[in-house]
mmCIF file of C-alpha atoms in Angstrom:
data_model
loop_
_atom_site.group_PDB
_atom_site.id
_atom_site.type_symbol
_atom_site.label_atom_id
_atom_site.label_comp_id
_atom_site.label_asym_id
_atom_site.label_seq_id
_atom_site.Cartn_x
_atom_site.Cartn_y
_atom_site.Cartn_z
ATOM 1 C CA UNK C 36 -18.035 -65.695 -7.831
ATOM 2 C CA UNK C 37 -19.845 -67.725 -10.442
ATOM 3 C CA UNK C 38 -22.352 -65.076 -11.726
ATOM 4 C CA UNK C 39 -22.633 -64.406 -15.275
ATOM 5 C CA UNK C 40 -22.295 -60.868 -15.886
ATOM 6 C CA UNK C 41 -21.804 -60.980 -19.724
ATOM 7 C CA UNK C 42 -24.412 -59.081 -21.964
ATOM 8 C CA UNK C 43 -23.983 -59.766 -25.297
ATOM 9 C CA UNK C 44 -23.557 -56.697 -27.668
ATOM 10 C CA UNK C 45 -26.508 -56.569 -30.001
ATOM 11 C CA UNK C 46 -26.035 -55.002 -33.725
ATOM 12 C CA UNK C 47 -27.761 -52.175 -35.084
ATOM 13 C CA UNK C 48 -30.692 -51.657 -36.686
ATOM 14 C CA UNK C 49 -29.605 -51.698 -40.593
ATOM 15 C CA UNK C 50 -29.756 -47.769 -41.355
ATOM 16 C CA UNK C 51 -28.545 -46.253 -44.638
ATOM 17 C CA UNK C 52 -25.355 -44.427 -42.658
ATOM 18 C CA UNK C 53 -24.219 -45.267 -39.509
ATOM 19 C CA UNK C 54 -21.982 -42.486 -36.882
ATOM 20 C CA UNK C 55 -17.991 -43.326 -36.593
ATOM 21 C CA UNK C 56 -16.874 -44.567 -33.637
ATOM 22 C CA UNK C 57 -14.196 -41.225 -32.295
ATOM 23 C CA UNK C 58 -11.333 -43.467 -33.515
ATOM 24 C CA UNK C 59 -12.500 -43.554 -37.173
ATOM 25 C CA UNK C 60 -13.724 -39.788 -37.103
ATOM 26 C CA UNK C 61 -10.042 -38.367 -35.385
ATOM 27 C CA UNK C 62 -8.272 -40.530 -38.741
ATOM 28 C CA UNK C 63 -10.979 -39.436 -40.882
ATOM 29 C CA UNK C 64 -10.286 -35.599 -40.270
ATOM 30 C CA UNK C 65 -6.679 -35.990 -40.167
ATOM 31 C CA UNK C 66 -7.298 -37.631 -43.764
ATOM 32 C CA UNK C 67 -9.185 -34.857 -44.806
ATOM 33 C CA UNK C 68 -6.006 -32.482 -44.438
ATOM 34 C CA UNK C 69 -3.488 -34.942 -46.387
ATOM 35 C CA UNK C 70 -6.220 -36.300 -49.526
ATOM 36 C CA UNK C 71 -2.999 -38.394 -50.389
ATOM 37 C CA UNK C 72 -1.901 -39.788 -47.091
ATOM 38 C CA UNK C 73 -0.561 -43.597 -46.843
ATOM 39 C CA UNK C 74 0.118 -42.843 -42.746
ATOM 40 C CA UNK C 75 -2.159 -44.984 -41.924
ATOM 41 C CA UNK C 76 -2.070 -47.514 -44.443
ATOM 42 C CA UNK C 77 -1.379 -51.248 -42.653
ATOM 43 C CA UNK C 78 0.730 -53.416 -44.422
ATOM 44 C CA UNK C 79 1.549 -56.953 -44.353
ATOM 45 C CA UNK C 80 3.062 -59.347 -46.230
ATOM 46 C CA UNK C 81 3.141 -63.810 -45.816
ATOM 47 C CA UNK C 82 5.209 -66.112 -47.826
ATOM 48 C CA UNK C 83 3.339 -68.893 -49.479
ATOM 49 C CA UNK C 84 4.812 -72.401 -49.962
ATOM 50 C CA UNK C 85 3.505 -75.197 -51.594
ATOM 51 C CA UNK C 86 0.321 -75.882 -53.228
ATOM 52 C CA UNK C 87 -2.260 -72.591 -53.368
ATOM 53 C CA UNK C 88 -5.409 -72.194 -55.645
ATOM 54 C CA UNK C 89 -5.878 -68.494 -56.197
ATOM 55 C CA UNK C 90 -9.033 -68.560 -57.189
ATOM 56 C CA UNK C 91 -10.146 -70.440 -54.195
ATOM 57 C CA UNK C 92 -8.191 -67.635 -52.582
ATOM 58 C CA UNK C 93 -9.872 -64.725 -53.909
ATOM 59 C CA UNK C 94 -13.621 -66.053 -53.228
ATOM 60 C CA UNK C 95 -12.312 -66.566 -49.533
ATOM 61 C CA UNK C 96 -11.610 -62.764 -49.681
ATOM 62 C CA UNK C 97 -15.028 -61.819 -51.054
ATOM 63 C CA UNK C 98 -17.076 -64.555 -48.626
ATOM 64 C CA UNK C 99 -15.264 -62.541 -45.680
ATOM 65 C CA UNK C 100 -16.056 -59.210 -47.384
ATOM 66 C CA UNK C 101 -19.824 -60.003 -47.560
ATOM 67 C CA UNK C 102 -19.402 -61.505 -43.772
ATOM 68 C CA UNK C 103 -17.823 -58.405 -42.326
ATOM 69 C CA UNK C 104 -19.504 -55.280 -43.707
ATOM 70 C CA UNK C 105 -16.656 -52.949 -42.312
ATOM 71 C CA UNK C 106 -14.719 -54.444 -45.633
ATOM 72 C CA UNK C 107 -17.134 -53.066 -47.860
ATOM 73 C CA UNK C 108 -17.732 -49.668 -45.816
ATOM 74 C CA UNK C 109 -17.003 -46.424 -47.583
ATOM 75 C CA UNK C 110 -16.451 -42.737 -45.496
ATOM 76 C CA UNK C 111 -19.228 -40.083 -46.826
ATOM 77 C CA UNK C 112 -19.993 -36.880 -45.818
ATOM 78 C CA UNK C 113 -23.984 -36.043 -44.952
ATOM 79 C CA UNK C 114 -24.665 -32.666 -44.477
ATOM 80 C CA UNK C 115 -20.911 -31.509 -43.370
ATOM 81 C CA UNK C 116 -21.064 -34.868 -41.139
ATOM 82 C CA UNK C 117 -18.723 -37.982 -41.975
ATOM 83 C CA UNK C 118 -20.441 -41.028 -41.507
ATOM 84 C CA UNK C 119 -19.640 -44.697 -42.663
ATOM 85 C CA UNK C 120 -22.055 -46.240 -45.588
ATOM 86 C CA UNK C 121 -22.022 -50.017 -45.742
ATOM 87 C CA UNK C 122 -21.679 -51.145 -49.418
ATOM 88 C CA UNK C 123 -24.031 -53.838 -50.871
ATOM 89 C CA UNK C 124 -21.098 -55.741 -52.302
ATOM 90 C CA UNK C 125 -17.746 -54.506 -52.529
ATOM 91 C CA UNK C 126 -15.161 -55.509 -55.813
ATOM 92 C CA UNK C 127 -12.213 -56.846 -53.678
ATOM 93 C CA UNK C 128 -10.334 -58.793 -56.350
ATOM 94 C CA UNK C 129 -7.186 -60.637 -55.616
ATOM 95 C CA UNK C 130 -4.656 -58.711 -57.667
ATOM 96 C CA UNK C 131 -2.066 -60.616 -59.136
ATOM 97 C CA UNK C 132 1.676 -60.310 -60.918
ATOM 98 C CA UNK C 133 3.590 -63.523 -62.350
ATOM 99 C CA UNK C 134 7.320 -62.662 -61.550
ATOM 100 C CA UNK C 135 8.155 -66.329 -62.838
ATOM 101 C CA UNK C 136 9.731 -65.404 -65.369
ATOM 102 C CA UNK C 137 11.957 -62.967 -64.072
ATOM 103 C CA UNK C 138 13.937 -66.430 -61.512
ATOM 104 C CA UNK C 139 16.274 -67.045 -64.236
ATOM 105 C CA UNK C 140 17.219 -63.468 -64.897
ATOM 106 C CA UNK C 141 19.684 -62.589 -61.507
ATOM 107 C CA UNK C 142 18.013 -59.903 -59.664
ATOM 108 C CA UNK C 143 15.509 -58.587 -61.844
ATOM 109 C CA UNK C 144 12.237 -60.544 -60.023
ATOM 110 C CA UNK C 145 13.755 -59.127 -56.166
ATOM 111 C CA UNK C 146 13.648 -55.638 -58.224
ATOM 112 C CA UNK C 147 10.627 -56.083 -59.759
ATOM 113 C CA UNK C 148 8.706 -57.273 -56.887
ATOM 114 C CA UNK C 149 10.220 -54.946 -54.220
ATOM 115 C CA UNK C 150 9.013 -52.400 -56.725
ATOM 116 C CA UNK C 151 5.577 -53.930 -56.748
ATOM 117 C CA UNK C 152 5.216 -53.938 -53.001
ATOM 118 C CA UNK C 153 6.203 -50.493 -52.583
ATOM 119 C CA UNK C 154 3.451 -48.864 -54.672
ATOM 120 C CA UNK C 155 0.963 -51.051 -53.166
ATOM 121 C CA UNK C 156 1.588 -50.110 -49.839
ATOM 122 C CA UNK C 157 2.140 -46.336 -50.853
ATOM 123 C CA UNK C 158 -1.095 -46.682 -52.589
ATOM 124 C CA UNK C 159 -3.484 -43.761 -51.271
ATOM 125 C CA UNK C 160 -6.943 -44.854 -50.332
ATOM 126 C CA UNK C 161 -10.117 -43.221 -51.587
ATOM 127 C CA UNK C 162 -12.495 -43.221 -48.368
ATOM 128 C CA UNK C 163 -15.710 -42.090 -49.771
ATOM 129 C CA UNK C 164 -15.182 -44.816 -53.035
ATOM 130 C CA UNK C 165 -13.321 -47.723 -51.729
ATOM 131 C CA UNK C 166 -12.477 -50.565 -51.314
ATOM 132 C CA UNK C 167 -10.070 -49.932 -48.042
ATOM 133 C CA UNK C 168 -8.344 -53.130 -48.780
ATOM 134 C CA UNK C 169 -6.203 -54.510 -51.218
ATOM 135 C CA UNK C 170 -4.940 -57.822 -51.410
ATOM 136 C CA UNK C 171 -2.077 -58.639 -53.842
ATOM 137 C CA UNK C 172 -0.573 -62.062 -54.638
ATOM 138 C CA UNK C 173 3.046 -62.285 -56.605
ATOM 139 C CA UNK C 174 3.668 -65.624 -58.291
ATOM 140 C CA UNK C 175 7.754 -65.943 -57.564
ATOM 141 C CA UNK C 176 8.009 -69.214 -58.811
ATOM 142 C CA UNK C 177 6.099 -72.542 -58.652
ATOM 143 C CA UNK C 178 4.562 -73.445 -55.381
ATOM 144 C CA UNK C 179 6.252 -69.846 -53.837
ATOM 145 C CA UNK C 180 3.979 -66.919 -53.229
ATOM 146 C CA UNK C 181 4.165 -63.753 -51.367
ATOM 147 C CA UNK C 182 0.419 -62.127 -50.258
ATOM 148 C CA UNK C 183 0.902 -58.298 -49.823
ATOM 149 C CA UNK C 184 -2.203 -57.314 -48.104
ATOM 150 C CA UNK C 185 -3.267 -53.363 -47.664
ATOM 151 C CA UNK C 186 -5.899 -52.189 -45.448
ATOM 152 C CA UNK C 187 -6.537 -48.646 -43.880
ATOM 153 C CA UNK C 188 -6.491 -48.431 -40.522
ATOM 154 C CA UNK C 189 -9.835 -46.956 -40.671
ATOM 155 C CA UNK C 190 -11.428 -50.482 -41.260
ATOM 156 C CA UNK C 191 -9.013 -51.927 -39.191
ATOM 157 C CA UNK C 192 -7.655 -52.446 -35.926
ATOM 158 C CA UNK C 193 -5.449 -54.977 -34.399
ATOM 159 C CA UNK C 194 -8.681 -57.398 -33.052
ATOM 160 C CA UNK C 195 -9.866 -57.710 -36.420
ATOM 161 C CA UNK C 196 -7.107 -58.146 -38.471
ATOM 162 C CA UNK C 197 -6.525 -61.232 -35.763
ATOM 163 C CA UNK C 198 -10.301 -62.012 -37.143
ATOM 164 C CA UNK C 199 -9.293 -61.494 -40.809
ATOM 165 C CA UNK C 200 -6.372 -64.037 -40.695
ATOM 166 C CA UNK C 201 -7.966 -66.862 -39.137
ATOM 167 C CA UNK C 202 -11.142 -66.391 -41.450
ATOM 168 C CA UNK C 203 -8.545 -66.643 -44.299
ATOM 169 C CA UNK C 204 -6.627 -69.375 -42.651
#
């Protein structure tokens, strides 16, 4: 009826280790049992057309990393206790693989980069080193692209990702 009832949600004091919400702690006990896990690896892939500066690219990816300190959070353990450590800076690189010069040779660049995209998303995270994100670009041909991009769902949930792709866009 016209009142405002919204209270802002104020961050936290900057602190050294910070709890896990009960989200992060139930996947980072279930990750404990299965070291090698890639359940809860999300995985997502965009074709590229047209003109694209990688480089430009990858400092996008490290401007958001320094923005959003959940990409450069790491899972320790303090005294028996998980808790989440924000990293300083983290090294999120934009990997990359030039398939252009498979085109020409039949099927050999849909082998080569199906291969690619399967060990990238079968790639096992290490939560107490990080990153928890990998972003990997495969040059098909000129001006064609396909971003595979790798997060664990322990940084990520379906509101941010939202917030991840229009930062990028």
């Amino acid at each position: 009826a016209g009142a405002n009832r919204y209270i802002p949600i104020q961050p936290m004091p900057q602190q050294e280790y910070y709890d896990l919400s009960y989200a992060q702690r139930r996947l980072w006990i279930i990750c404990q049992f299965e070291e090698d896990s890639i359940a809860y690896n999300e995985v997502g892939g965009l074709t590229i057309k047209g003109k694209f500066n990688p480089s430009a690219f990858e400092q996008a990816i490290r401007t958001i990393a320094q923005r959003h300190e959940i990409l450069r959070t790491v899972f320790v353990t303090i005294d028996g206790e998980p808790k989440q450590k924000v990293l300083p800076q983290v090294d999120l690189k934009l990997q990359q693989e030039d398939l252009c010069h498979l085109k020409v040779k039949g099927d050999r660049q849909k082998i080569a980069a199906a291969e690619i995209i399967k060990t990238t998303a079968n790639k096992a995270f290490n939560l107490e080193k990080g990153p928890l994100a990998i972003f990997k670009l495969l040059h098909l041909e000129e001006e064609h692209y396909f971003l595979l991009v790798n997060i664990h769902h322990i940084i990520n949930d379906g509101w941010s990702v939202g917030v991840i792709k229009h930062e990028l866009n």
